[in-house]
Tab-separated table of C-alpha atoms in Angstrom:
chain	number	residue	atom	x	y	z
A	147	UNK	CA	-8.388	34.570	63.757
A	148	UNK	CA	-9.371	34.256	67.389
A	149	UNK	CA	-7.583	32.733	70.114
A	150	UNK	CA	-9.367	29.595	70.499
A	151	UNK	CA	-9.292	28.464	66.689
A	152	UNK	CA	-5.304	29.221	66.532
A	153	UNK	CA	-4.712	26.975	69.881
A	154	UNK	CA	-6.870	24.318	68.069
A	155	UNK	CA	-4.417	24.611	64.766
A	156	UNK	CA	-1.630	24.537	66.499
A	157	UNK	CA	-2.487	21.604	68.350
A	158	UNK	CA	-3.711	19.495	65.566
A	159	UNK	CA	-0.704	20.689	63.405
A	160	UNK	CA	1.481	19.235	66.366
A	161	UNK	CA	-0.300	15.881	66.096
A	162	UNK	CA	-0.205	16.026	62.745
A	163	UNK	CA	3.642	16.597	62.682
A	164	UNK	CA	4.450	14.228	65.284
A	165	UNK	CA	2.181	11.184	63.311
A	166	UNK	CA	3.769	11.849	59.579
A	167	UNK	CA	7.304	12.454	60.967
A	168	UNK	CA	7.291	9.579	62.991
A	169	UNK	CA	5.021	7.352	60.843
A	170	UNK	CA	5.109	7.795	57.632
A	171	UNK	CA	8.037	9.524	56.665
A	172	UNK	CA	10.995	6.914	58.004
A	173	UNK	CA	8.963	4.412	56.096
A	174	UNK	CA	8.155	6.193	52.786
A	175	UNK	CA	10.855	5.244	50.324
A	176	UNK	CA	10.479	1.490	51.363
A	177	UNK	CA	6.150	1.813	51.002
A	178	UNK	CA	6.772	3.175	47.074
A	179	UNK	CA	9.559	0.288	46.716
A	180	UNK	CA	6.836	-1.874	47.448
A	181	UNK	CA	4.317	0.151	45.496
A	182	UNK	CA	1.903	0.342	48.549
A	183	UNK	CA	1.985	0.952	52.077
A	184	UNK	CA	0.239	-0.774	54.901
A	185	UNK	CA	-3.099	-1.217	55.289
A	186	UNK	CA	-3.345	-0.700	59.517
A	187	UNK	CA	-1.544	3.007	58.608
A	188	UNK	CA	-5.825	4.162	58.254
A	189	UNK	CA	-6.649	2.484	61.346
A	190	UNK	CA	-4.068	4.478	63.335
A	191	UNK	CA	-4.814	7.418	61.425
A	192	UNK	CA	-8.191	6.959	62.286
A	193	UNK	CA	-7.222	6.435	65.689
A	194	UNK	CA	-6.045	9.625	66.035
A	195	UNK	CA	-8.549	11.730	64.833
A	196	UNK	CA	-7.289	12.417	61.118
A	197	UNK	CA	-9.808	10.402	58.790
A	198	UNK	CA	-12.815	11.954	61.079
A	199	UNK	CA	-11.939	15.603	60.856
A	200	UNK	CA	-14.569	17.522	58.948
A	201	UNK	CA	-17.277	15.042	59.260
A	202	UNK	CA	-20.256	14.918	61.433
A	203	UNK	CA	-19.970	13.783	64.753
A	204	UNK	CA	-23.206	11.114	64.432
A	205	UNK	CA	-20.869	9.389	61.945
A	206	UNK	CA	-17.640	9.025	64.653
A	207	UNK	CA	-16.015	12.296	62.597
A	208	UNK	CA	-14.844	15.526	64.309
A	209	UNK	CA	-16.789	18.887	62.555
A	210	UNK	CA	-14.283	21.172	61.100
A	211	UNK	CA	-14.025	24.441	59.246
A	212	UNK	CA	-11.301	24.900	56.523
A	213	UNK	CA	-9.812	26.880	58.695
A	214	UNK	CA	-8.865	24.442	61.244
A	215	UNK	CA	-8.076	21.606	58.665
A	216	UNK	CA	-6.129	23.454	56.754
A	217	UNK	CA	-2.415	23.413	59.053
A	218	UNK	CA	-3.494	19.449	59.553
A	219	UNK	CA	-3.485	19.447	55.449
A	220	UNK	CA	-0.429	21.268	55.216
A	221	UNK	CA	1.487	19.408	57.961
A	222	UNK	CA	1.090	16.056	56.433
A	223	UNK	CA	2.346	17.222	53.712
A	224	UNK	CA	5.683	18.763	54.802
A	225	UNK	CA	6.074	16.724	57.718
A	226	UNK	CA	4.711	13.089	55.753
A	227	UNK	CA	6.802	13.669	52.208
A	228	UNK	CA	4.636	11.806	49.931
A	229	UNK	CA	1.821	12.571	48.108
A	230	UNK	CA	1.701	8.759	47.294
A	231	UNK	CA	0.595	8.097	50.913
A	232	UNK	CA	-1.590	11.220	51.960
A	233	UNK	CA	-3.565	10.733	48.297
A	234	UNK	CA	-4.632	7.335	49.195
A	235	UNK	CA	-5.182	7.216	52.942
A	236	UNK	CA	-7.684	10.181	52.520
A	237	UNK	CA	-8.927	9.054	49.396
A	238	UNK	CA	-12.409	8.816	51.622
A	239	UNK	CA	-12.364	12.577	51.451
A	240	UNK	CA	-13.416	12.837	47.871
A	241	UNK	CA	-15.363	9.774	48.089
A	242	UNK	CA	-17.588	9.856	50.841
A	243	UNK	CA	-18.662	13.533	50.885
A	244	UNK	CA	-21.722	13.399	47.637
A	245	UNK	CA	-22.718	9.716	50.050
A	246	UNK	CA	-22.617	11.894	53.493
A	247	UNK	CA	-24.505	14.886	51.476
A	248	UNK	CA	-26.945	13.170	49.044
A	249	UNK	CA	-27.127	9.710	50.243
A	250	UNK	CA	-30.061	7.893	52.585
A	251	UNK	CA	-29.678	8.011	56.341
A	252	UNK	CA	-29.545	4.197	56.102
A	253	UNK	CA	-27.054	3.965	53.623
A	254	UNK	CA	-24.587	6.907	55.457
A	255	UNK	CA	-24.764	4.844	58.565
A	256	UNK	CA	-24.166	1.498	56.909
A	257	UNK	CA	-21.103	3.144	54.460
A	258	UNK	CA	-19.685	6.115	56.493
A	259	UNK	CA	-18.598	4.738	60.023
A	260	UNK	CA	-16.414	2.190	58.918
A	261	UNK	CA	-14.547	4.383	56.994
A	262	UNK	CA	-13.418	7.126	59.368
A	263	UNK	CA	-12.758	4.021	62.016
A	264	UNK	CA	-10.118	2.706	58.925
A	265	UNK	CA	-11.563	0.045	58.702
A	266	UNK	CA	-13.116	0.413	54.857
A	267	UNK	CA	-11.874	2.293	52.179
A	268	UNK	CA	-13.582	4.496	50.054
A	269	UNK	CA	-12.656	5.958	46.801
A	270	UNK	CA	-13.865	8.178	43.982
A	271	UNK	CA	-14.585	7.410	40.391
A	272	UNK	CA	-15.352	9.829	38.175
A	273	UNK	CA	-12.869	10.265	34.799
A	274	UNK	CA	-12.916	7.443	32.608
A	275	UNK	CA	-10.613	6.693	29.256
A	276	UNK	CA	-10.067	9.213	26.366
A	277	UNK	CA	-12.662	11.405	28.603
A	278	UNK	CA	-10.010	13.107	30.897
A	279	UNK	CA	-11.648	16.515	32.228
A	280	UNK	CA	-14.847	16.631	30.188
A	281	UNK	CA	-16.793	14.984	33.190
A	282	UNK	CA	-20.062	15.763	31.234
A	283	UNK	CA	-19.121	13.255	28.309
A	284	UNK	CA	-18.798	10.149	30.892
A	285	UNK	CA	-20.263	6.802	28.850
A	286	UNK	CA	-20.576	4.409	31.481
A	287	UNK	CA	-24.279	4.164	32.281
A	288	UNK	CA	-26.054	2.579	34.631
A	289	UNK	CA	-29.523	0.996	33.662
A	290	UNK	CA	-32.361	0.399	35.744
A	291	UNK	CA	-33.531	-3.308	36.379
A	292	UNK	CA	-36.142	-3.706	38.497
A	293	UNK	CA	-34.406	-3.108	42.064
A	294	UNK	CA	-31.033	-3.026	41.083
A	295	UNK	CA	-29.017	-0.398	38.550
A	296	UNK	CA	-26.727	-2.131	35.823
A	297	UNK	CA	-23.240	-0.727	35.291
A	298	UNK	CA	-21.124	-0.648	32.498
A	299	UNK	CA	-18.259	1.122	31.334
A	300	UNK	CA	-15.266	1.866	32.627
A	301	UNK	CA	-13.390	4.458	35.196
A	302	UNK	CA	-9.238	5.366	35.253
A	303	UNK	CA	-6.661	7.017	36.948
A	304	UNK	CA	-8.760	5.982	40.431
A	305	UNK	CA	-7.049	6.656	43.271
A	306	UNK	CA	-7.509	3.886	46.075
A	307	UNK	CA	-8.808	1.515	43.057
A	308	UNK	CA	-7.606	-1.472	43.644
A	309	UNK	CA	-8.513	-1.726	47.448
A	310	UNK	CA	-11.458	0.492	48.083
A	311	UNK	CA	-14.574	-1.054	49.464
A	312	UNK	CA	-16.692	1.823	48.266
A	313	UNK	CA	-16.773	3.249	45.107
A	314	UNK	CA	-18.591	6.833	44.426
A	315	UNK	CA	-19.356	6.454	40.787
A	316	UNK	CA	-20.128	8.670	38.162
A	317	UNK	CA	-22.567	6.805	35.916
A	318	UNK	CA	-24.848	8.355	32.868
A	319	UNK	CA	-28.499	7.359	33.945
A	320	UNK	CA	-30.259	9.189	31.122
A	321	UNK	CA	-30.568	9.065	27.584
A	322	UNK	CA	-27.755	11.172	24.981
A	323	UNK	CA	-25.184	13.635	26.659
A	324	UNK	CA	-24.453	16.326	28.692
A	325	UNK	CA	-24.833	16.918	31.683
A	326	UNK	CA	-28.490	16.504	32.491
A	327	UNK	CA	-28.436	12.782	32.647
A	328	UNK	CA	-25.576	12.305	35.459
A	329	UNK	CA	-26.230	10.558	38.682
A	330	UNK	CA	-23.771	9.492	41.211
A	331	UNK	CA	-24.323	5.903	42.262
A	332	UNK	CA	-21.843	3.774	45.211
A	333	UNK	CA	-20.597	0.826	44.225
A	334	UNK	CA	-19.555	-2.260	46.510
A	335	UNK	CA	-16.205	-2.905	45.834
A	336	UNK	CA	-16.981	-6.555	46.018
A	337	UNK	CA	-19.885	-6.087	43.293
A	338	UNK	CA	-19.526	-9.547	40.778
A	339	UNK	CA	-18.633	-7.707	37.303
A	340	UNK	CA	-15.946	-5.103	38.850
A	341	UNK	CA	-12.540	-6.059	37.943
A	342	UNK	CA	-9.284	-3.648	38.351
A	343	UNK	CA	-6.375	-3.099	36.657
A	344	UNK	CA	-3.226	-1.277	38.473
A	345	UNK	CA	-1.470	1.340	36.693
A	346	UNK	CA	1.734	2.411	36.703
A	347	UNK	CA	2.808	5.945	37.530
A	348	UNK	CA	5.612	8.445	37.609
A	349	UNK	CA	4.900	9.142	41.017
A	350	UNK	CA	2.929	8.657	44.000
A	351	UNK	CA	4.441	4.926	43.952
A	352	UNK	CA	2.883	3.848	46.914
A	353	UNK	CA	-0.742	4.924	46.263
A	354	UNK	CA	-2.771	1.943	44.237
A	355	UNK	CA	-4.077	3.879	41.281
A	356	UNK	CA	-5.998	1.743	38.710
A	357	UNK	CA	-8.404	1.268	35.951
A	358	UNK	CA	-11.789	0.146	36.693
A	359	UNK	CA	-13.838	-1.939	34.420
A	360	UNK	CA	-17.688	-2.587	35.196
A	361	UNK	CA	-19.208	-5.612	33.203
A	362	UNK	CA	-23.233	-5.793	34.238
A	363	UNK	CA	-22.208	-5.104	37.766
A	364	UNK	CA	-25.367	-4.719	39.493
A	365	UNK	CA	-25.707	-2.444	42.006
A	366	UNK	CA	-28.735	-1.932	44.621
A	367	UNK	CA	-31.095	1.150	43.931
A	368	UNK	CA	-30.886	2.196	46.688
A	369	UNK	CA	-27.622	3.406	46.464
A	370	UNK	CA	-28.277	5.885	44.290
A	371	UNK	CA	-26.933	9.197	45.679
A	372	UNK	CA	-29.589	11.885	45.862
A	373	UNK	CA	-31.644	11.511	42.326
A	374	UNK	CA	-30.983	10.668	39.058
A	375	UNK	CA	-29.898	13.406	36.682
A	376	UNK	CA	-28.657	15.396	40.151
A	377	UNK	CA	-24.794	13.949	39.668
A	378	UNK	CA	-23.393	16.913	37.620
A	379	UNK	CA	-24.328	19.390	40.164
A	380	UNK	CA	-22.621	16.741	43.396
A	381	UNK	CA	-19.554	16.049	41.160
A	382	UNK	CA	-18.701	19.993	40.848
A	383	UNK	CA	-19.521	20.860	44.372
A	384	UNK	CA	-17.587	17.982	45.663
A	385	UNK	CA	-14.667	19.336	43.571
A	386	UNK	CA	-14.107	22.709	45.868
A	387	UNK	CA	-12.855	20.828	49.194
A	388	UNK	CA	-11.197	18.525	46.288
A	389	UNK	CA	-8.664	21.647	45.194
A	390	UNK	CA	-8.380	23.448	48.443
A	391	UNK	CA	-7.031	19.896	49.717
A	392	UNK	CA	-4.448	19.828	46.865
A	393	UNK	CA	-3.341	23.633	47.367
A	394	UNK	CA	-2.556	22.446	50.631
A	395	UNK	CA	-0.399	19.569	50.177
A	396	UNK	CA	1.242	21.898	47.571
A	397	UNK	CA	2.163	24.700	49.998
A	398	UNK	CA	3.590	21.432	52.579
A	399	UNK	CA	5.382	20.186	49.364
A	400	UNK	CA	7.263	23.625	48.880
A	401	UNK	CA	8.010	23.578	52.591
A	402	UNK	CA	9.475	20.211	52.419
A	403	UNK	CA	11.390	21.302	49.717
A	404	UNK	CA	12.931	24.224	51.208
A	405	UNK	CA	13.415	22.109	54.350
A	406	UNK	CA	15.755	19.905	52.461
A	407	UNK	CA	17.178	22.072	50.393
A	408	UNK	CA	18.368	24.499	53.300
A	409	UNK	CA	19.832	22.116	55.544
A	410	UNK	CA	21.469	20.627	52.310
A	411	UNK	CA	22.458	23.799	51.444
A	412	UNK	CA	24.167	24.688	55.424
A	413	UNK	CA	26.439	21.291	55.836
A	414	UNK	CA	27.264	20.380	51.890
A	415	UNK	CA	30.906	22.953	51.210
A	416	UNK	CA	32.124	23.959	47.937
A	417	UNK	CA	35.100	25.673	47.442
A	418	UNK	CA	35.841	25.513	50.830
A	419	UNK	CA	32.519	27.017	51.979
A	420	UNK	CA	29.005	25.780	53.116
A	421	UNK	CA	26.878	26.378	49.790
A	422	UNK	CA	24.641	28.490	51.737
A	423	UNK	CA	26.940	31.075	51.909
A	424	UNK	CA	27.006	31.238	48.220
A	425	UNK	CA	25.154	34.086	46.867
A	426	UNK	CA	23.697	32.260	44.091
A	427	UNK	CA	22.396	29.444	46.085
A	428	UNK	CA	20.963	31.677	49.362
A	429	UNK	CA	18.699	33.641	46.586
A	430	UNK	CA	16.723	30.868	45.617
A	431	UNK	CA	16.043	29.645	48.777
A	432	UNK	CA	15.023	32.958	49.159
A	433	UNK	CA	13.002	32.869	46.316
A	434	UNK	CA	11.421	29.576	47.138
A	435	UNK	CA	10.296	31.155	50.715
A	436	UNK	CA	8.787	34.279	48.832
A	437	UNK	CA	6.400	32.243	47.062
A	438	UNK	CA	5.902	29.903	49.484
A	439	UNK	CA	4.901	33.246	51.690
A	440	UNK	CA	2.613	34.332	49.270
A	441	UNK	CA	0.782	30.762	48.861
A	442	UNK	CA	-0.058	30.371	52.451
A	443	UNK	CA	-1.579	34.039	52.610
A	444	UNK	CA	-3.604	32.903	49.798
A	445	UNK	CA	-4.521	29.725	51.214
A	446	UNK	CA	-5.483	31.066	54.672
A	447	UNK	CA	-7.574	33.670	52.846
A	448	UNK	CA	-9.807	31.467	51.141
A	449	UNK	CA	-9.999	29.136	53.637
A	450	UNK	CA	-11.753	32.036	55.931
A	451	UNK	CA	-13.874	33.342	52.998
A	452	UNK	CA	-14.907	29.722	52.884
A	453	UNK	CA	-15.773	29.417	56.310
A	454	UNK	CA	-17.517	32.555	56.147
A	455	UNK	CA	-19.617	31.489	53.089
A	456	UNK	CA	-20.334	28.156	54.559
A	457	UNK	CA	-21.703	30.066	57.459
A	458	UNK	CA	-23.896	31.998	55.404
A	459	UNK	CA	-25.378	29.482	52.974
A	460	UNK	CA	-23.079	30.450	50.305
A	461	UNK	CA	-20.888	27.424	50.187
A	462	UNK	CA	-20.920	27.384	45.977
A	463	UNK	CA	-20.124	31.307	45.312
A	464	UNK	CA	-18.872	31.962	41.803
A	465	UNK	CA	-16.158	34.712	43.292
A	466	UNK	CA	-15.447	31.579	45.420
A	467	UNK	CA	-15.124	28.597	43.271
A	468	UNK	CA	-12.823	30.984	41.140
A	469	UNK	CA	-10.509	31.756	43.808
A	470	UNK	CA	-9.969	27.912	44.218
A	471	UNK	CA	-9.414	27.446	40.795
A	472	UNK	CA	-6.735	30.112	41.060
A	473	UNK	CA	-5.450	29.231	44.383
A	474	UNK	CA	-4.868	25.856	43.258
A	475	UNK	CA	-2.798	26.891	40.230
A	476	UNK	CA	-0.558	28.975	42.443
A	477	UNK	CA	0.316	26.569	45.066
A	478	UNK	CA	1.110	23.587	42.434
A	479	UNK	CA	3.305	26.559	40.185
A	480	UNK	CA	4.556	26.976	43.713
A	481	UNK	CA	5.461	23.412	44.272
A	482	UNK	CA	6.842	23.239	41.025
A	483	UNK	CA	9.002	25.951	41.281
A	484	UNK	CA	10.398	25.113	44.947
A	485	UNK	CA	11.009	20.859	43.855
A	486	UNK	CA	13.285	22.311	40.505
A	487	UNK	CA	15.125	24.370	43.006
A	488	UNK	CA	15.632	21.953	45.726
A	489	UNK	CA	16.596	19.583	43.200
A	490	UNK	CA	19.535	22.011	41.213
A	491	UNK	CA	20.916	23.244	45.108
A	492	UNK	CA	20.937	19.118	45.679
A	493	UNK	CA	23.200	19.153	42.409
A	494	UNK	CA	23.552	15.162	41.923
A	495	UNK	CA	21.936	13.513	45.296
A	496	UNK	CA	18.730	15.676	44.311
A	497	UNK	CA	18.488	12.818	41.324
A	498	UNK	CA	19.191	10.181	43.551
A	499	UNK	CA	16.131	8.253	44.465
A	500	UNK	CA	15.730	8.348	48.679
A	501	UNK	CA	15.437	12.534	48.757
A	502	UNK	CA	12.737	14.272	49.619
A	503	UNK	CA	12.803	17.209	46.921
A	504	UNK	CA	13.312	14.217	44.181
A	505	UNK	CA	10.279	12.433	45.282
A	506	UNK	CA	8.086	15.349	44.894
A	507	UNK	CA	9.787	16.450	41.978
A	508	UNK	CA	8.201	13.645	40.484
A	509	UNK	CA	4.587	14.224	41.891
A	510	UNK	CA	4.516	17.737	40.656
A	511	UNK	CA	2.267	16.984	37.996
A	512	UNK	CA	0.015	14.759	38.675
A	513	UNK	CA	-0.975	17.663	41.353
A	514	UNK	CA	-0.787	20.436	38.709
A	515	UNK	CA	-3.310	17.953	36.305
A	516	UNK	CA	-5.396	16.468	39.508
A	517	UNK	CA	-8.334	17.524	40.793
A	518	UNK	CA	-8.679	19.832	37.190
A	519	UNK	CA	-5.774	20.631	34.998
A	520	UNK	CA	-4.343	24.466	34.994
A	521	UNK	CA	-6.052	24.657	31.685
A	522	UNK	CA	-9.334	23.583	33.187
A	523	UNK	CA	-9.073	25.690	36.373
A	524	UNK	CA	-8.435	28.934	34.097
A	525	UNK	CA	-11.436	28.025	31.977
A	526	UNK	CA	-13.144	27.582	35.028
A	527	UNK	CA	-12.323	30.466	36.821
A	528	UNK	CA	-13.279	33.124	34.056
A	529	UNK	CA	-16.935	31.585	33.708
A	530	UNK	CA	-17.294	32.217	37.557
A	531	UNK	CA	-16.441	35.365	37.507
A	532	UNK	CA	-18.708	36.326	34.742
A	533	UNK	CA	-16.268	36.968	31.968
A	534	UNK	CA	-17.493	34.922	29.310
């Protein structure tokens, strides 16, 4: 890594730190209380820089490699404590990328702007009930009518669903199944025929997930993304920054974890002694760092191959994409691993609600199932490099 990128990292990761710790953390328990948190926390994210990063600068973003987003991914995470907040307040990052890549110049400058100012929200809709992560069995369709598509169907677990103001759909355009007849169309979230339903989780509290229901909801053509029949093909490239984000907040996760769980672990005394000084107790905060260690190699390592690949045309490698899919199975087992610990060296306060290590002992899951279940990613990563 050369000089200039690290002083860049470590300057966004201190912004970072300094906007989650002082921001969102104080205010976390009381925003999944609630079940949501404030609407003016994207504007000031926005003001800073954070909804921007890693988009193009005609839009009002900041370009950036994985490289250099990758500490400001991590640092929320650790710094923030809830995956409730950071999965909704850059829910734009899975749902504006297919309209920034495939989409009009008219339409990106109409859509994309208002976003990274916070002042819209965007969201992504692609699984849909009973479908889960066979994306290439989706039913709602949207029919041509003149000038305008016609949806119907219906889209769940949508992060961002019940307030976005953009919706990246998934919608089945031609005739039977498969793949083949996938396009990816935006919706308005204020489209007559879209209603929402909220759902309720085990974690991420404060993020609005919901179901979405489309009833003839008519939608301009002209915001069709790319072609029809071209949606398969966005939806699995758009799924790459998708993962490496989640590996990220993983690896911040297990540092939060081990944050708590240490300074727990140095001022709680049993048996007359701090617990740290208890054999038992110092070896799995050992073992927590050791694969929190070997995550963040990981992580930084296919972050550069990414860059590097990016650089060379190469964005979509197979040896690639299956490094993701790996990477992002390690750093939720990771997560996992490090929120069970925290939680037993907590002993009963880790079960009280109000702790760190029990909040994102609950949002383990959806992390290890989001974005592509283990079972999926394994699948996945075989095919890509050329085992089946």
């Amino acid at each position: 890594m050369n000089a200039e990128l690290a002083a860049d990292r470590q300057v966004l990761a201190d912004l970072v730190r300094r906007f989650a710790g002082d921001e969102i953390a104080p205010n976390v328990q009381a925003w999944d209380d609630a079940g949501e948190f404030p609407r003016g926390l994207y504007a000031r994210a926005a003001e800073l820089g954070l909804l921007g990063l890693g988009y193009p600068e005609e839009f009002g973003g900041t370009p950036a490699s994985y490289s250099l987003k990758l500490p400001a991914w991590v640092a929320l995470a650790r710094h923030g404590k809830s995956g409730g907040v950071l999965a909704s307040l850059f829910s734009h990052n899975i749902g504006l990328p297919p309209v920034v890549l495939h989409a009009s110049d008219a339409l990106r400058r109409e859509v994309v702007p208002p976003v990274l100012r916070g002042e819209k929200i965007a969201a992504l809709a692609i699984t849909e009930p009973g479908g889960g992560s066979d994306v290439a069995a989706l039913r709602t369709t949207a029919r041509l009518d003149g000038d305008h598509y016609v949806v119907n169907g219906e889209k769940t677990f949508i992060t961002s669903g019940m307030r976005a103001d953009w919706i990246t759909v998934a919608v089945r355009t031609g005739e039977g199944r498969g793949a083949g007849g996938i396009s990816m169309l935006l919706v308005p979230g204020d489209a007559p025929g879209l209603t929402r339903t909220r759902l309720s989780k085990m974690g991420w509290l404060c993020s609005d997930t919901a179901t979405l229901h489309f009833d003839n909801v008519r939608v301009p053509a002209r915001y069709l993304l790319g072609h029809e029949g071209e949606g398969f093909r966005m939806i699995m490239g758009n799924f790459n920054g998708e993962r490496i984000g989640l590996a990220a907040g993983a690896l911040g996760f297990s540092q939060a974890c081990l944050d708590e769980a240490l300074a727990w672990a140095r001022e709680r005394k049993a048996f007359g002694t701090a617990l740290v000084e208890h054999q038992a107790v110092r070896h799995k905060l050992v073992d927590m760092q050791m694969r929190i260690a070997s995550t963040e190699a990981w992580i930084e390592a296919v972050s550069a191959e990414g860059d590097a690949l990016e650089a060379a045309g190469r964005h979509n490698a197979p040896e690639w994409v299956a490094q993701i899919c790996l990477l992002k199975n390690d750093a939720t087992q990771t997560m996992q691993f490090c929120a069970d610990q925290a939680v037993q060296i907590l002993g009963g306060m880790g079960f009280m609600r109000g702790t760190v290590s029990e909040r994102i002992y609950r949002e383990v899951k959806v992390m290890m199932i989001g974005g592509g279940a283990e079972e999926i990613m394994k699948e996945l990563a075989a095919r890509q490099m050329g085992w089946l």
